[in-house]
PDB file of C-alpha atoms in Angstrom:
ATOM      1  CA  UNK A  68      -9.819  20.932  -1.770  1.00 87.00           C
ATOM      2  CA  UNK A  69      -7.509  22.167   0.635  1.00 93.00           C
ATOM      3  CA  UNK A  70      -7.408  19.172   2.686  1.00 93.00           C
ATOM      4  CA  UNK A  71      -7.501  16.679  -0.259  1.00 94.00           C
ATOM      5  CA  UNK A  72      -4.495  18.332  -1.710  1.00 95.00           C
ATOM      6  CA  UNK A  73      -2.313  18.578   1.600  1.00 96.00           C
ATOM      7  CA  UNK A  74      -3.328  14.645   2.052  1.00 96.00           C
ATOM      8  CA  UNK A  75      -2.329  14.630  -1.467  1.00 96.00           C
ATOM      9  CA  UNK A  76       1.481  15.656  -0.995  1.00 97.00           C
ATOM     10  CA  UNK A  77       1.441  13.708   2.005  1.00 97.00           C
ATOM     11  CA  UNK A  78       0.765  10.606  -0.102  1.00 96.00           C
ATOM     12  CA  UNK A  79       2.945  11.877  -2.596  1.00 96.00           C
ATOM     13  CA  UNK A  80       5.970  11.753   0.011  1.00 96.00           C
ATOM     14  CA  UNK A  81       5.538   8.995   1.825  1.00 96.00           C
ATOM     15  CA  UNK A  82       5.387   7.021  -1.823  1.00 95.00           C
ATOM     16  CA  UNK A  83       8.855   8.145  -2.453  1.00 96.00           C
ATOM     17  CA  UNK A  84      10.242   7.703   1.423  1.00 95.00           C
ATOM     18  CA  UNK A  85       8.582   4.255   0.820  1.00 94.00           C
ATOM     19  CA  UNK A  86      10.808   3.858  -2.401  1.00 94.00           C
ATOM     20  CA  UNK A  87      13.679   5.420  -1.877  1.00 94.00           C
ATOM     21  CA  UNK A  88      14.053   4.202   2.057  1.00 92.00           C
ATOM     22  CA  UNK A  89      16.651   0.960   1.998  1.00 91.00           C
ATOM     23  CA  UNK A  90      14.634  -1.727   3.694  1.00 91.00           C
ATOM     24  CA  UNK A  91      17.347  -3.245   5.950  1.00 88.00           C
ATOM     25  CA  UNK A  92      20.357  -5.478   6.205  1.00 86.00           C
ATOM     26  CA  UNK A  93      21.427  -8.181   7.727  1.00 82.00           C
ATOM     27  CA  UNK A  94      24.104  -6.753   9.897  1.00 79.00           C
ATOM     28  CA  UNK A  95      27.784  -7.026   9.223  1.00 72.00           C
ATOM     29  CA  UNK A  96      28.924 -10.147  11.138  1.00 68.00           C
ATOM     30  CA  UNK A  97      25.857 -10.741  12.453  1.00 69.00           C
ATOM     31  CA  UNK A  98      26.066 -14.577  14.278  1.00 64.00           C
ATOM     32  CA  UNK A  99      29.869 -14.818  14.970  1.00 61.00           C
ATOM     33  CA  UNK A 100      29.720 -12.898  18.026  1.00 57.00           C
ATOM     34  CA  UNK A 101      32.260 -14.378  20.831  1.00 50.00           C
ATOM     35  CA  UNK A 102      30.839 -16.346  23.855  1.00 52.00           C
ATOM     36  CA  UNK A 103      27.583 -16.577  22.503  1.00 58.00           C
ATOM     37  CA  UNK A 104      25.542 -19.049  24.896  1.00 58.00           C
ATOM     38  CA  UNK A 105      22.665 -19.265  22.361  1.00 60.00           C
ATOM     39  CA  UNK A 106      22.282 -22.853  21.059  1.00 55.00           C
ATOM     40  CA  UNK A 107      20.086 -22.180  18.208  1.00 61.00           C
ATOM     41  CA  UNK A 108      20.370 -23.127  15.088  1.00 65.00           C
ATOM     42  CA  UNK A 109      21.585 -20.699  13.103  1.00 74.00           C
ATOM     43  CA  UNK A 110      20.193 -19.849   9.702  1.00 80.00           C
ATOM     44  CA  UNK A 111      22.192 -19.501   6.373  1.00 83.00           C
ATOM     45  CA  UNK A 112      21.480 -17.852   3.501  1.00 84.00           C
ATOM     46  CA  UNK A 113      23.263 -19.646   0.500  1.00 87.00           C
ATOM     47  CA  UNK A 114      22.484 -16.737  -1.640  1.00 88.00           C
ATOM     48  CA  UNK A 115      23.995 -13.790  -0.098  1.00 84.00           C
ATOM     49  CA  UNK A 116      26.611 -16.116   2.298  1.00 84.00           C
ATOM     50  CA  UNK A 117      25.311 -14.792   5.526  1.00 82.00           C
ATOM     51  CA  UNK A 118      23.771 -16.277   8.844  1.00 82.00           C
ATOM     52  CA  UNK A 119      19.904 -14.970   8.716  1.00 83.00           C
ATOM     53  CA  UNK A 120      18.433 -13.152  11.927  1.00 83.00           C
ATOM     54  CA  UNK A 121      14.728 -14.406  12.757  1.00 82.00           C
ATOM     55  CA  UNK A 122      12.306 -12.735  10.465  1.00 84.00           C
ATOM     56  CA  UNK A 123      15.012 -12.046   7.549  1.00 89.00           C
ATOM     57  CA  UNK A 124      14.108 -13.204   4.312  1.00 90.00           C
ATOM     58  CA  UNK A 125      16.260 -12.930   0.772  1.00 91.00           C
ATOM     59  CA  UNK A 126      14.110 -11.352  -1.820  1.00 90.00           C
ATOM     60  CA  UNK A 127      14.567 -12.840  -5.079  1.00 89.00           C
ATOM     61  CA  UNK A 128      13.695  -9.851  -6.974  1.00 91.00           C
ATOM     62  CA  UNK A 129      15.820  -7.684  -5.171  1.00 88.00           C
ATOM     63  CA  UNK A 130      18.351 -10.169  -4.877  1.00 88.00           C
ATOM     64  CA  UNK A 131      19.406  -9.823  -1.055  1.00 89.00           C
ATOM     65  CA  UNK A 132      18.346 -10.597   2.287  1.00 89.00           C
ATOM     66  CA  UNK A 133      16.216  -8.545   3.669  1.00 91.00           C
ATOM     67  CA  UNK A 134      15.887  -7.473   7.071  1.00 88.00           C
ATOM     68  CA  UNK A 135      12.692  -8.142   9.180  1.00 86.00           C
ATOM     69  CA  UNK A 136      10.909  -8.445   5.488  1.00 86.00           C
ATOM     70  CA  UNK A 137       7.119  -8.186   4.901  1.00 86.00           C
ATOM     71  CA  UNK A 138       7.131  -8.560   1.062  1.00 88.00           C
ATOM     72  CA  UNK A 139       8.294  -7.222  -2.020  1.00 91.00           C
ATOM     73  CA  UNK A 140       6.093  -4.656  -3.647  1.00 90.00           C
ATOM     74  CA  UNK A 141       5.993  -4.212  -7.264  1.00 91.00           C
ATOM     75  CA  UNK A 142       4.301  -0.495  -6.817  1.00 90.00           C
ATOM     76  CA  UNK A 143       6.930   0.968  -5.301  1.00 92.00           C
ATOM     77  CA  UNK A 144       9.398  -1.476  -6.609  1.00 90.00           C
ATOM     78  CA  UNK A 145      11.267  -1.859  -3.334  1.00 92.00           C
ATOM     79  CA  UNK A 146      10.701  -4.440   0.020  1.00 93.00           C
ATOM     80  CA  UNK A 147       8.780  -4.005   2.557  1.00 92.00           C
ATOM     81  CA  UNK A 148      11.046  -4.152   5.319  1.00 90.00           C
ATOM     82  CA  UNK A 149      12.644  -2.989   8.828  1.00 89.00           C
ATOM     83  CA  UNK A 150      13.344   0.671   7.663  1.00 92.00           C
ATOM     84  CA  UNK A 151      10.350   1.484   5.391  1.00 91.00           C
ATOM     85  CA  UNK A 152       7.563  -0.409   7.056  1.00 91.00           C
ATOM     86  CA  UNK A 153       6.565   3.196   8.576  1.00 93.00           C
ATOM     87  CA  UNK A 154       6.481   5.021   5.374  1.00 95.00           C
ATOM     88  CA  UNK A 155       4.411   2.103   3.751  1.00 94.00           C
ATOM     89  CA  UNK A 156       1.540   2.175   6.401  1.00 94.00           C
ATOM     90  CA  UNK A 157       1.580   5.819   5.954  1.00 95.00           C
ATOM     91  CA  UNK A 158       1.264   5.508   2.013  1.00 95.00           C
ATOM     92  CA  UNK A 159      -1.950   3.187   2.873  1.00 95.00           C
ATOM     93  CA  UNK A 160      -3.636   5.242   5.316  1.00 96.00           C
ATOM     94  CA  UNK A 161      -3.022   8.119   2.316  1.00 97.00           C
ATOM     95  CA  UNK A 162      -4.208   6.207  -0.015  1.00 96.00           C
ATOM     96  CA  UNK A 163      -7.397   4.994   2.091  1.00 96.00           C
ATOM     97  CA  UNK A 164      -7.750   8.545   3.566  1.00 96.00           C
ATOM     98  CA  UNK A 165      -7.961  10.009  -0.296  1.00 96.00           C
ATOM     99  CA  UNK A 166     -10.242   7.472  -1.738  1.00 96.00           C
ATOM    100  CA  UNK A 167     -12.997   8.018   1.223  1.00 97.00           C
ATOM    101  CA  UNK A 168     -12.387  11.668   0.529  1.00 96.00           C
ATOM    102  CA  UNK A 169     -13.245  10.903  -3.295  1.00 95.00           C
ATOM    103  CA  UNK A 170     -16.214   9.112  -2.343  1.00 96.00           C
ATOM    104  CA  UNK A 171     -18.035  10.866  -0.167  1.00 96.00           C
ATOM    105  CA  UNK A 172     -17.039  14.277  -3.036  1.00 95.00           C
ATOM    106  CA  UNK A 173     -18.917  12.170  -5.435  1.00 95.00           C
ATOM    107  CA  UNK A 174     -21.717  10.530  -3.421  1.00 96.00           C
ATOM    108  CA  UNK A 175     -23.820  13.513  -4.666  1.00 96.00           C
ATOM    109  CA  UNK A 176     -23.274  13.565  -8.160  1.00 95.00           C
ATOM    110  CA  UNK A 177     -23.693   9.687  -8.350  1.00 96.00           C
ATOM    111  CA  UNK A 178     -26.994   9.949  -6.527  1.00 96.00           C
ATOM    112  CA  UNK A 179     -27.888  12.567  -9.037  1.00 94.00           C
ATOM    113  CA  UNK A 180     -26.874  10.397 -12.052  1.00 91.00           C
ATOM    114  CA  UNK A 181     -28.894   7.412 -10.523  1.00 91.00           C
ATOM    115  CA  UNK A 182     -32.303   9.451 -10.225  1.00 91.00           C
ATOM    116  CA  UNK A 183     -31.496  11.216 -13.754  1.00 87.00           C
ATOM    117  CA  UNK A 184     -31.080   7.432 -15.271  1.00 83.00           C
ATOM    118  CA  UNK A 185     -34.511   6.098 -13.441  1.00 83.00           C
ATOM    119  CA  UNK A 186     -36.264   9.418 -14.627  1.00 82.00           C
ATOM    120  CA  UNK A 187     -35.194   8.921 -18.395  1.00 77.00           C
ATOM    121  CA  UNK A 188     -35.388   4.807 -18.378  1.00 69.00           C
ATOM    122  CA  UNK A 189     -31.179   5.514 -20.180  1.00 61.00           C
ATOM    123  CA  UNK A 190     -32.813   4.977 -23.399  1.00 64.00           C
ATOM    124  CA  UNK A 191     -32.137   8.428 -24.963  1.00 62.00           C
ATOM    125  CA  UNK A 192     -29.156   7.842 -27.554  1.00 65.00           C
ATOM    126  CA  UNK A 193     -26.000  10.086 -28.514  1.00 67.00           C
ATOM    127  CA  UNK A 194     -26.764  11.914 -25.391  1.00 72.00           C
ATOM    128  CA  UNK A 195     -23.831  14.243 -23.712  1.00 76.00           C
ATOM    129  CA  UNK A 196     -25.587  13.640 -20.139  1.00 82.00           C
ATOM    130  CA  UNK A 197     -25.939   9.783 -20.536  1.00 83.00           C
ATOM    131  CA  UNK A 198     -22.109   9.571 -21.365  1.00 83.00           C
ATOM    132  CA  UNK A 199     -21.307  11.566 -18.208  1.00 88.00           C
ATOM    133  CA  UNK A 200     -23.723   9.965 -15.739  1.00 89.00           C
ATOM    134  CA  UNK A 201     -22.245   6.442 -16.615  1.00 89.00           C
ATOM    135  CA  UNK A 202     -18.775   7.994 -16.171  1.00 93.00           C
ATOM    136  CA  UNK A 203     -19.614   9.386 -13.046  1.00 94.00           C
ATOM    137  CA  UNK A 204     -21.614   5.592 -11.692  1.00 94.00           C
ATOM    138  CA  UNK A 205     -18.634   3.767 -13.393  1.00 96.00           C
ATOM    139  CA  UNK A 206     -16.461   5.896 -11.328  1.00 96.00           C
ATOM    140  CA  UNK A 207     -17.816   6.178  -8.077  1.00 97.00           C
ATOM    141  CA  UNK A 208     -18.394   2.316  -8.133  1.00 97.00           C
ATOM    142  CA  UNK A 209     -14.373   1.687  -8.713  1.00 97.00           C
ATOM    143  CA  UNK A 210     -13.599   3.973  -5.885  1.00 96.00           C
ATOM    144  CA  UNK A 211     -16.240   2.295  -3.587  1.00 96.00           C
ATOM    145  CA  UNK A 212     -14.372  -1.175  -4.270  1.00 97.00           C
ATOM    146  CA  UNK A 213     -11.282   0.364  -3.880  1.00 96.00           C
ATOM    147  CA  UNK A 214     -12.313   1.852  -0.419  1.00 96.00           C
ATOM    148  CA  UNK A 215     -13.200  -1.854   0.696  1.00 97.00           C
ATOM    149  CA  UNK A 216     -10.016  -3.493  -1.067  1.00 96.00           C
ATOM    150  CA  UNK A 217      -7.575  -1.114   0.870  1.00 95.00           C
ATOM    151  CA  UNK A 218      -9.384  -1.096   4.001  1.00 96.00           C
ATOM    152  CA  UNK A 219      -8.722  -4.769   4.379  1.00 96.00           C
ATOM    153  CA  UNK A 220      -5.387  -4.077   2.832  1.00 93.00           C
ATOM    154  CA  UNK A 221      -4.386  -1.384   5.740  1.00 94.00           C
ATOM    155  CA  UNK A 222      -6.161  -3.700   8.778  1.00 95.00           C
ATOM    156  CA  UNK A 223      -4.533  -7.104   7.312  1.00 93.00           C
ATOM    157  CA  UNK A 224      -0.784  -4.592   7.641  1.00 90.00           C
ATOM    158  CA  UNK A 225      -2.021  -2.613  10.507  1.00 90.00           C
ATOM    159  CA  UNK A 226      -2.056  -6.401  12.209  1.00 90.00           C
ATOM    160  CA  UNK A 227       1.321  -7.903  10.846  1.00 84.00           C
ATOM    161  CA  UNK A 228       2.719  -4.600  12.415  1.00 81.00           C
ATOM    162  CA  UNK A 229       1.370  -5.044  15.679  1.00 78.00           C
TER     163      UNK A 229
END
């Protein structure tokens, strides 16, 4: 419990740092330096009214550009971006890193459910046990598909950030 816990705050903080972090600005004056020998084409933003570095996008629900974006992210209700990309993979490797932790706590008790089920075919009614072994399959079977869903999650991230 120990370990769960301290993974636990970790989580916990890099949720906030994740929310609270701004996720970048286009520069002030960024494009209009003097003697610039690029040639590109620059890019404009005709919502905010400023040239757009590669890789800055304007969020529509945060209603700026944002620098070196990855997406906006309803759960923490903030963009992904330059400054808070860190804190993000952090809050999924918590995440992850808590729900293995989860499973593998209730990996017992679910096997124990499953042969207490076969052994009395489910069939006995108003039962206190059969309520809490379907609980305890219902839940281990959520956490098992959340395991998979953020582990693809984390490695699809883990590979935009390389």
């Amino acid at each position: 419990m120990i370990v769960y816990n301290i993974i636990f705050v970790m989580l916990l903080w890099s949720f906030f740092q994740t929310m609270t972090t701004d996720p970048g600005q286009v520069p002030v004056f960024w494009g209009f330096h003097l003697g610039d020998n690029e040639n590109k084409r620059r890019r404009y933003c005709l919502m905010c009214n400023v040239f757009k570095p590669e890789r800055c996008h304007h969020c529509s629900a945060c209603n700026r550009c944002v620098l070196n974006m990855d997406h906006h992210c309803p759960w923490i209700n903030n963009c992904v971006g330059f400054w808070n990309r860190k804190y993000f993979l952090l809050l999924l490797i918590y995440v992850l890193i808590i729900c293995y932790i989860t499973a593998v706590a209730m990996a017992y008790d679910f096997y124990q459910a499953i042969v207490w089920g076969f052994n009395n075919k489910f069939i006995s009614k108003n039962n206190e046990k059969l309520s809490n072994n379907v609980f305890v399959i219902m839940a281990f079977i959520m956490d098992c598909i959340v395991c998979v869903l953020m582990t693809a999650f984390l490695r699809f991230h883990l590979k935009l950030a390389r």
